[in-house]
CSV table of C-alpha atoms and ligand atoms in Angstrom, one decimal:
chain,number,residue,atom,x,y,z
P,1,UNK,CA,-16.6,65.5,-19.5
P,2,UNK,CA,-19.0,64.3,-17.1
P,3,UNK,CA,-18.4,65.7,-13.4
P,4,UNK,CA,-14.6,66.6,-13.8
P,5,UNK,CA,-13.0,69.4,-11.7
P,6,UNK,CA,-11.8,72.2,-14.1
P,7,UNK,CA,-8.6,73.7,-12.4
P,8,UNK,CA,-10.8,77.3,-12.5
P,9,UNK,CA,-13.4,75.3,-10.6
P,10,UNK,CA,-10.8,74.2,-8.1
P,11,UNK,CA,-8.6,77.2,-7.8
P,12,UNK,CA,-12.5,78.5,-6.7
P,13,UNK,CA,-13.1,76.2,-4.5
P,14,UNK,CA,-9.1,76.5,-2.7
P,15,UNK,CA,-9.6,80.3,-2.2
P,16,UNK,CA,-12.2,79.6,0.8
P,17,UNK,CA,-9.6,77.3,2.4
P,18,UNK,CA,-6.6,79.8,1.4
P,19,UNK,CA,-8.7,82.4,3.3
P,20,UNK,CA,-7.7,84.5,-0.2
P,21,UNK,CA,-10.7,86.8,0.5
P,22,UNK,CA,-9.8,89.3,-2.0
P,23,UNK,CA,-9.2,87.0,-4.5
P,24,UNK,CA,-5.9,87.9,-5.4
P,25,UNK,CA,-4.6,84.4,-5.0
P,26,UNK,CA,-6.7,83.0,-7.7
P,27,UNK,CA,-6.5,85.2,-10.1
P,28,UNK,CA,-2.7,85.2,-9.8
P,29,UNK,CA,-3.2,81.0,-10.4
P,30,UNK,CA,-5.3,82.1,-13.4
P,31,UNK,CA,-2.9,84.3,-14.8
P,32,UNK,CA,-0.1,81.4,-14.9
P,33,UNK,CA,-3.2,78.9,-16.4
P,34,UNK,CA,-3.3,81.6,-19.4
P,35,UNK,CA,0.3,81.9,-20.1
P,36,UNK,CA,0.6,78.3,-19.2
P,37,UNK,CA,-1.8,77.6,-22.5
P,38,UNK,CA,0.1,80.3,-24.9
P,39,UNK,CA,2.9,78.9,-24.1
P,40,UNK,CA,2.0,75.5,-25.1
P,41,UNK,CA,0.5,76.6,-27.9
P,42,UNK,CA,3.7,77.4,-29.6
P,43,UNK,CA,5.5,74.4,-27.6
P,44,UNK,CA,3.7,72.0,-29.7
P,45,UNK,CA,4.2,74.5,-33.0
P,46,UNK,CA,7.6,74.5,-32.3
P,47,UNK,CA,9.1,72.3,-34.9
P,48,UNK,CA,6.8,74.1,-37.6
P,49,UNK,CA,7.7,77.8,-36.6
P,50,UNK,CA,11.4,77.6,-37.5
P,51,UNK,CA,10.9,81.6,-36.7
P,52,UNK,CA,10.7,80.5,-33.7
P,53,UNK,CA,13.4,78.1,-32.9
P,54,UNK,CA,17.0,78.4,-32.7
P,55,UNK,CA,18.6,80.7,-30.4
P,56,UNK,CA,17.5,84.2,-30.4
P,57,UNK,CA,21.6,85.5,-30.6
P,58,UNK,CA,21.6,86.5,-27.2
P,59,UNK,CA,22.9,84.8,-23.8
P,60,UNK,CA,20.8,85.3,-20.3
P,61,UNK,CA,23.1,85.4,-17.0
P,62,UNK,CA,23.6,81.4,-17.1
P,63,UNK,CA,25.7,82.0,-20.3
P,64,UNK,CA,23.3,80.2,-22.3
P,65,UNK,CA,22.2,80.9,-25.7
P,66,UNK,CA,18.5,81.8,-25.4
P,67,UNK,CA,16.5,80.0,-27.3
P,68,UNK,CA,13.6,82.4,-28.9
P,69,UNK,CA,10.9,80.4,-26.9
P,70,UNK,CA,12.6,81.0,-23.9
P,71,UNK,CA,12.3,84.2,-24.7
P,72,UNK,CA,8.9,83.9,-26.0
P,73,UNK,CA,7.6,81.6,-23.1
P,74,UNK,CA,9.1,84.7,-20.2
P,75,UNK,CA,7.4,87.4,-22.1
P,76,UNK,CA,4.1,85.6,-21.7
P,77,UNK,CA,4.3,84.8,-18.2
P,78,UNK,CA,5.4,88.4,-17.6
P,79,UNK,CA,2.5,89.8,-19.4
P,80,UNK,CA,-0.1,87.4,-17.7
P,81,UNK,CA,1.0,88.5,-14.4
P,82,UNK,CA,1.4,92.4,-14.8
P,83,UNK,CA,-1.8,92.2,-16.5
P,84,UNK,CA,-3.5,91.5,-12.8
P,85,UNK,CA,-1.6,93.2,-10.7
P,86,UNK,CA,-1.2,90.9,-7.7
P,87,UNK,CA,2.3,90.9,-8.3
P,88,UNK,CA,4.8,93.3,-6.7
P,89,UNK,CA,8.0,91.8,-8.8
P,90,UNK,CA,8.8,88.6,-10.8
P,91,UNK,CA,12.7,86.9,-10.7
P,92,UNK,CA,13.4,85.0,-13.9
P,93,UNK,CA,16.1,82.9,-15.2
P,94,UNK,CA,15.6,84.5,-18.2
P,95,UNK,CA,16.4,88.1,-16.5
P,96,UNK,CA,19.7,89.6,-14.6
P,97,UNK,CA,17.6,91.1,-11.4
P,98,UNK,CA,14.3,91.0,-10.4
P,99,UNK,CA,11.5,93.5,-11.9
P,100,UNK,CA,9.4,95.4,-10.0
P,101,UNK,CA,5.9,95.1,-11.4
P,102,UNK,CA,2.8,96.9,-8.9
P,103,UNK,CA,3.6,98.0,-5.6
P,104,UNK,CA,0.1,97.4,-4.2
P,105,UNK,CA,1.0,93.9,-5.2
P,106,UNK,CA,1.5,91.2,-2.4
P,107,UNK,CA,3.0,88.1,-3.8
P,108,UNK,CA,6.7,87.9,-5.3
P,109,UNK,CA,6.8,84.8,-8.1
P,110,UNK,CA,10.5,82.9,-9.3
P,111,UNK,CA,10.2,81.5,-12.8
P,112,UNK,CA,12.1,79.8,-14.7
P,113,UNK,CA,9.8,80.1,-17.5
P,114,UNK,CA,10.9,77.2,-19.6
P,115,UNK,CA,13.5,75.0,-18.5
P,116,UNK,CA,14.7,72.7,-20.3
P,117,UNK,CA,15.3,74.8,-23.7
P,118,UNK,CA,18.0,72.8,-25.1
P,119,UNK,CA,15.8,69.7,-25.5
P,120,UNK,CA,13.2,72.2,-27.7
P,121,UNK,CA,14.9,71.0,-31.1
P,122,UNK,CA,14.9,67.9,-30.4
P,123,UNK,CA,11.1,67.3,-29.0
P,124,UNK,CA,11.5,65.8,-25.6
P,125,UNK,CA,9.4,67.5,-22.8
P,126,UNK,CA,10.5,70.7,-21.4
P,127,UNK,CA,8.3,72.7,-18.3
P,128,UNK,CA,7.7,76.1,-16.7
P,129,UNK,CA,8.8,75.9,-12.8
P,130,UNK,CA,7.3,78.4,-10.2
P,131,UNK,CA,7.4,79.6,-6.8
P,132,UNK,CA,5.4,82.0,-5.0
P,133,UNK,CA,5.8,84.2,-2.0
P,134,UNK,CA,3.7,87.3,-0.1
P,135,UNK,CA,5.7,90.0,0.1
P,136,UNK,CA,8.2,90.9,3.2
P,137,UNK,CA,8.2,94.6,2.8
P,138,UNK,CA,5.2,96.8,3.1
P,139,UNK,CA,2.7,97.2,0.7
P,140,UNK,CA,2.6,100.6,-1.5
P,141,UNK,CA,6.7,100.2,-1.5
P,142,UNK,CA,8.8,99.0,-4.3
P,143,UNK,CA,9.8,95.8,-4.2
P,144,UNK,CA,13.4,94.7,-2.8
P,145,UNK,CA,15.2,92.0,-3.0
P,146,UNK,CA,14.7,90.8,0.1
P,147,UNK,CA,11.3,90.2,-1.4
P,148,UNK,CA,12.9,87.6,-3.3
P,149,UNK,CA,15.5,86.0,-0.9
P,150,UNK,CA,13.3,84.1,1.5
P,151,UNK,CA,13.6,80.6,2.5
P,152,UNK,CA,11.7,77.9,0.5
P,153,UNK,CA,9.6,77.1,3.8
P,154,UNK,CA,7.8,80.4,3.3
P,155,UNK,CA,6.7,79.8,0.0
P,156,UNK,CA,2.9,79.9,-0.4
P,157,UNK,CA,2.7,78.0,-3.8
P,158,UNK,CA,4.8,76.2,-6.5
P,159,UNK,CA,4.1,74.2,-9.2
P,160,UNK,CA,5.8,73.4,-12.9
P,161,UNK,CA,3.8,73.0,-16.2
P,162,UNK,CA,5.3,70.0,-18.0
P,163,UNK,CA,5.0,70.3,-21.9
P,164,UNK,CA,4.8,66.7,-22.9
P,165,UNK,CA,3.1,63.8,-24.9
P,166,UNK,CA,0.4,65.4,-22.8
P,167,UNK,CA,0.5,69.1,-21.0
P,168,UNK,CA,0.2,69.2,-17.8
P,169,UNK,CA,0.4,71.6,-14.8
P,170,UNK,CA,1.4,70.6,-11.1
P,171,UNK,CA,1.2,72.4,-8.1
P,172,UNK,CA,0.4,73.0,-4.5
P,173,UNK,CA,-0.4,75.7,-1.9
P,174,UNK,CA,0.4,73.4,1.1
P,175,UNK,CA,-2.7,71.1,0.7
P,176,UNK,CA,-0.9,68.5,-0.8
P,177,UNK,CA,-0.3,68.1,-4.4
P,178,UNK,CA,-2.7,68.2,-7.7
P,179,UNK,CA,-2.0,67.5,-11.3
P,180,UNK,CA,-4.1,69.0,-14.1
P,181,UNK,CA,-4.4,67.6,-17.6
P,182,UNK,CA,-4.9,70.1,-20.4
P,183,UNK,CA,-7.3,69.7,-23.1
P,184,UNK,CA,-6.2,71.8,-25.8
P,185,UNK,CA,-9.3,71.1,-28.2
P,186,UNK,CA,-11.5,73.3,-25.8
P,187,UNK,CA,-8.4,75.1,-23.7
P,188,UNK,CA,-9.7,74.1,-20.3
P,189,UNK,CA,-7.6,71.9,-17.6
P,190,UNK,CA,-8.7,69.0,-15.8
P,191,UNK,CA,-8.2,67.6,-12.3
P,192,UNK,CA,-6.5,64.2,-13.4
P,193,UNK,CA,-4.0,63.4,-10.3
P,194,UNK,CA,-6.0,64.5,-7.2
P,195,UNK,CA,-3.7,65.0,-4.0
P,196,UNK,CA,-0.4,63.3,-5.6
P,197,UNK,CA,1.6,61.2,-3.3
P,198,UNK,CA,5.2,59.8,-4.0
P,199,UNK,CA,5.9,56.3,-3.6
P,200,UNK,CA,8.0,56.3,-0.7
P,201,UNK,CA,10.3,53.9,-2.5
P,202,UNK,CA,11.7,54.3,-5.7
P,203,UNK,CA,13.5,51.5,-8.6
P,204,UNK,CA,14.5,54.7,-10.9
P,205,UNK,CA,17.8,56.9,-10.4
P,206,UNK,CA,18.1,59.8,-12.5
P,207,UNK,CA,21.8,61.6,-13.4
P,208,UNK,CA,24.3,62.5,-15.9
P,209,UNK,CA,26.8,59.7,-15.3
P,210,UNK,CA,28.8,61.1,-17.9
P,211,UNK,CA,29.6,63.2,-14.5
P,212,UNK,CA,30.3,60.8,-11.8
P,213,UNK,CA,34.1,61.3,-12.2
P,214,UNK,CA,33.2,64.3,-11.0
P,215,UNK,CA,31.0,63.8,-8.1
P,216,UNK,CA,31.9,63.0,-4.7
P,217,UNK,CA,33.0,59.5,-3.1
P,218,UNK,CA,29.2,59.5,-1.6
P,219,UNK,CA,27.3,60.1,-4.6
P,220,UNK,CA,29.2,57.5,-6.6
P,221,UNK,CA,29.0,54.7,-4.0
P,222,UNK,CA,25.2,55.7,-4.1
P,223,UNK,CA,25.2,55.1,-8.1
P,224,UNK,CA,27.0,51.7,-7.6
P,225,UNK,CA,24.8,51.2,-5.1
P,226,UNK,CA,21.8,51.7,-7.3
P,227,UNK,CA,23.4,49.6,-10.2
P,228,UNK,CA,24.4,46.6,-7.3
P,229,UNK,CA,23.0,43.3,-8.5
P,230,UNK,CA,20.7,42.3,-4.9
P,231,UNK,CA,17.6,40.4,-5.8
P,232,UNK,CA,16.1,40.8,-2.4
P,233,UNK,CA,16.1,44.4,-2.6
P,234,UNK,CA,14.9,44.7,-6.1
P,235,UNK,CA,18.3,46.0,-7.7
P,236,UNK,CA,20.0,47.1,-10.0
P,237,UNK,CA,17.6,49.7,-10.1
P,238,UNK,CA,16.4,51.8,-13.7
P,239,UNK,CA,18.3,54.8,-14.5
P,240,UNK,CA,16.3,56.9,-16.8
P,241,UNK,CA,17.6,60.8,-17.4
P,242,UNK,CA,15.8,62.9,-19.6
P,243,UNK,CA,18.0,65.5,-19.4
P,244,UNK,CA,15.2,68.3,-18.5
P,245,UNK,CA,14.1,68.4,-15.1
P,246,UNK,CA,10.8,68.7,-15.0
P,247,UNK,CA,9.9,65.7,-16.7
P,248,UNK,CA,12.8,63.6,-15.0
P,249,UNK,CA,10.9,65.1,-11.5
P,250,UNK,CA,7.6,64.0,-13.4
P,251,UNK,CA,8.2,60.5,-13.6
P,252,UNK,CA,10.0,59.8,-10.2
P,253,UNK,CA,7.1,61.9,-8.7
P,254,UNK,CA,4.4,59.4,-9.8
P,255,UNK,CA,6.3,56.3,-10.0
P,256,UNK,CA,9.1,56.9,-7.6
P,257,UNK,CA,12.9,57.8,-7.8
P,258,UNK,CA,15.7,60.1,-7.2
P,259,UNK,CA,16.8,63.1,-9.4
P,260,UNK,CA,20.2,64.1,-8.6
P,261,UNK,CA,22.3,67.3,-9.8
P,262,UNK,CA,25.4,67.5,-7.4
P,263,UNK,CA,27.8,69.2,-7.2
P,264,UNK,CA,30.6,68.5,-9.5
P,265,UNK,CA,34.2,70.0,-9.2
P,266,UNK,CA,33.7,72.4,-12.2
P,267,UNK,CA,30.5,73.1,-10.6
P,268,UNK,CA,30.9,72.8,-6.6
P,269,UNK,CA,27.5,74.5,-6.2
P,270,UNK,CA,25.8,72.3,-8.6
P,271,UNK,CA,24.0,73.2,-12.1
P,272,UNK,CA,20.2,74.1,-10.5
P,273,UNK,CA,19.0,77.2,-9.2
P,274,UNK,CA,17.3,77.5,-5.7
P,275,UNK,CA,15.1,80.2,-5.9
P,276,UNK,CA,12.9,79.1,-9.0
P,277,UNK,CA,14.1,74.7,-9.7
P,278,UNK,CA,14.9,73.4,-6.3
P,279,UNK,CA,12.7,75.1,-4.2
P,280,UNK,CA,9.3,74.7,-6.0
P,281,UNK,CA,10.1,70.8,-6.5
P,282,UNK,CA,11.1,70.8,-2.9
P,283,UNK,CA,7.8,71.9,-2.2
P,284,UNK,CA,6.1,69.9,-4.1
P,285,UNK,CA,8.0,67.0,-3.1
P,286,UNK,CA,7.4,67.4,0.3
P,287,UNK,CA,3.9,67.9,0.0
P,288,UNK,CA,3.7,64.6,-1.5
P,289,UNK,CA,5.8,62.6,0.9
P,290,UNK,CA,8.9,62.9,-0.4
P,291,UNK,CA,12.3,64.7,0.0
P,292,UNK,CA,14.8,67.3,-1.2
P,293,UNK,CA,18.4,67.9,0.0
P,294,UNK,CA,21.2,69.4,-1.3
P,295,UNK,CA,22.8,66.3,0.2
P,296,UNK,CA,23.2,67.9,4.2
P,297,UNK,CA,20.5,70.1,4.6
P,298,UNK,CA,16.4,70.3,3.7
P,299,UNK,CA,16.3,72.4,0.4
P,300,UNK,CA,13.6,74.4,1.9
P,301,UNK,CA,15.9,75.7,5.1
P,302,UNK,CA,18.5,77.0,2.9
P,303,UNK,CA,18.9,80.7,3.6
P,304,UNK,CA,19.1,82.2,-0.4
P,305,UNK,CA,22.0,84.8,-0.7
P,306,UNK,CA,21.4,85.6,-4.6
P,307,UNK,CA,19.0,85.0,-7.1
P,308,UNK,CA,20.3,82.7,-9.0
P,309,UNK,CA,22.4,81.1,-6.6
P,310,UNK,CA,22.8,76.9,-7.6
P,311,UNK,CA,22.8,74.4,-4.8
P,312,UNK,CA,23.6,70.9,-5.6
P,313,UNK,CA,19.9,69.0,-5.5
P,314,UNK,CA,18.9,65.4,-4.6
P,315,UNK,CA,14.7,65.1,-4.9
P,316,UNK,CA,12.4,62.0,-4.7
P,317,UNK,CA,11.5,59.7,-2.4
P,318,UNK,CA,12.0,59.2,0.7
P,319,UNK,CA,14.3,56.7,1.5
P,320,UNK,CA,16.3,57.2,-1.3
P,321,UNK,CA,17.2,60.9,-0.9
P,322,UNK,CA,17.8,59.5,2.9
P,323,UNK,CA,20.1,57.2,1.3
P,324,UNK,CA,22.6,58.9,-0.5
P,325,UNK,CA,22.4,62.0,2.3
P,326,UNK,CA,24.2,59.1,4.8
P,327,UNK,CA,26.7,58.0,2.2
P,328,UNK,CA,28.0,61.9,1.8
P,329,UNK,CA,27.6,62.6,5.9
P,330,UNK,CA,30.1,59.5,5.8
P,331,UNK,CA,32.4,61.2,3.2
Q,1,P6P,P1,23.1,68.3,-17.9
Q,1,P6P,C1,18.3,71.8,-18.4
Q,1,P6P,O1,19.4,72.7,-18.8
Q,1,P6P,C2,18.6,71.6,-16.9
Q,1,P6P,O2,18.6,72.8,-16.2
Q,1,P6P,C3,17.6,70.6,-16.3
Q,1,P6P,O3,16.4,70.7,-16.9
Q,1,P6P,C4,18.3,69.3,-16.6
Q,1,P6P,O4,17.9,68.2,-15.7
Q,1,P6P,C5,19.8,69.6,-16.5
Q,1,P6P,O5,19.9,71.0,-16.7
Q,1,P6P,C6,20.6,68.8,-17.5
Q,1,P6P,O6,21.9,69.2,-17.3
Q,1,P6P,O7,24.4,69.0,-17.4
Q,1,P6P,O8,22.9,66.9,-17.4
Q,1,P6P,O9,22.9,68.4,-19.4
């Protein structure tokens, strides 16, 4: 391909204006380009490998039956990143506590290392999610949890890896936003969505209305609102909801929308984690223009308590996340 930016070529070219003098930056971005690519490897095997699907008989701390590429796709990203020892500890969905890795290491990284899993049987897109953070305690220590349970606005880079018609991986160190098409007949990525912006205006709401009995008086004026026949202001609006996050955020982050998980009153916290769903996306949404709440406050200000803590998560553009955030402060 004729003058197209490989992602090695740009994680190169970002380490001069991430000041990453050592290098450690990169090669930690390199590591999750690797796993990124065995990972989709079996993705797209998936259907053939029934040794590989269906659950692998055990349940992580969500209570979930884990499928054997979750487990599959958690052991690889684990492996790429111990194998470069940047990293002081890794927090997974797919593990209990955090594990300490190298103490010389001085970034922390959340996974969820493939979210998504119940749609792997039935071949809709599903997507690795990360966050990354330098360490708080001193270098040459072990790793602690306070390590882990820092405030979105201190991250230093997230991105997601959506495994669709098309792989993809997504992510920003606070330059703004760039998407990378993988090639997989010669394993390289490609710089396809330079510096990503979201409309600030979206037509497409995405949630599981099968819950809106559920939800609060604001979030289900905000889905009548969306459905409310109004010419002048283009509605009723599209509601598309893939049922995995990562491509749901995909979609509204090119063409605009809302993703909504809220709380519910068998879940009051809400179904998504904050330290390795709501936070990278939050990221990554704000560094393209957009916004994430948990309906009162900026996702990213959110003091974490636990690792896997849930918060109930609106993300997408502007003026809609704006929109349903006045509809619950008048609740
Ligand atoms: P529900 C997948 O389990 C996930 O974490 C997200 O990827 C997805 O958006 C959501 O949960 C779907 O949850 O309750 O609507 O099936």
């Amino acid at each position: 391909m004729e003058n197209v930016k490989t992602l090695g070529e740009f994680i190169i070219e970002q380490q001069s204006d991430f000041s990453d003098s050592t290098g450690e930056f990169s090669s930690l971005l390199s590591a999750i380009r690797l796993a990124s690519k065995v990972v989709n490897q079996q993705v797209n095997k998936a259907g053939l490998m029934s040794h590989i699907l269906g659950s692998a008989g055990e349940q992580n701390i969500q209570g979930e039956e884990q499928q054997k590429l979750d487990v599959f796709a958690n052991n690889q990203f684990i492996k790429a990143l111990v194998g470069r020892r940047v990293i002081c500890g890794i927090a997974s969905e797919e593990n209990d506590d955090y594990i300490p890795i190298n103490n010389n290491g001085r970034y922390i990284i959340a996974m969820d290392p493939l979210d998504g899993s119940s749609n792997i049987d039935v071949n809709v897109s599903i997507g690795t999610i990360f966050s990354i953070y330098q360490r708080i305690t001193p270098i040459g220590q072990q790793v602690r949890a306070e390590d882990f349970l820092q405030k979105g606005t201190r991250q230093v880079a997230a991105g997601y890896v959506i495994y669709g018609s098309s792989t993809m991986l997504v992510y920003t160190t606070g330059n703004g936003v760039n998407g990378f098409t993988y090639d997989p007949g010669i394993g390289v990525y490609f710089l396809s969505h330079p510096d990503m912006k979201i409309p600030a205006a979206g037509k497409i709401y995405s949630i599981n209305e099968g819950n809106i009995n559920k939800c609060s008086a604001g979030v289900k004026q905000y889905v009548e609102y969306c459905k409310h026949v109004d010419a002048a202001t283009k509605r009723p609006y599209t509601g598309r909801y893939i049922g995995s996050l990562v491509a749901d955020f995909h979609r509204n982050l090119i063409k605009g929308g809302i993703y909504m998980y809220p709380a519910t009153t068998d879940a009051p916290k809400g179904k998504l984690r904050l330290l390795y769903e709501c936070n990278p996306l939050a990221f990554i949404v704000e560094q393209a223009g957009g916004k994430a709440s948990d309906g009162h406050r900026r996702i990213m200000e959110i003091e974490p308590t636990d690792l896997h803590q849930r918060v109930p998560f609106f993300v997408g553009s502007q003026s809609m996340v704006d929109k349903v955030g006045d509809l619950i402060s008048q609740e």
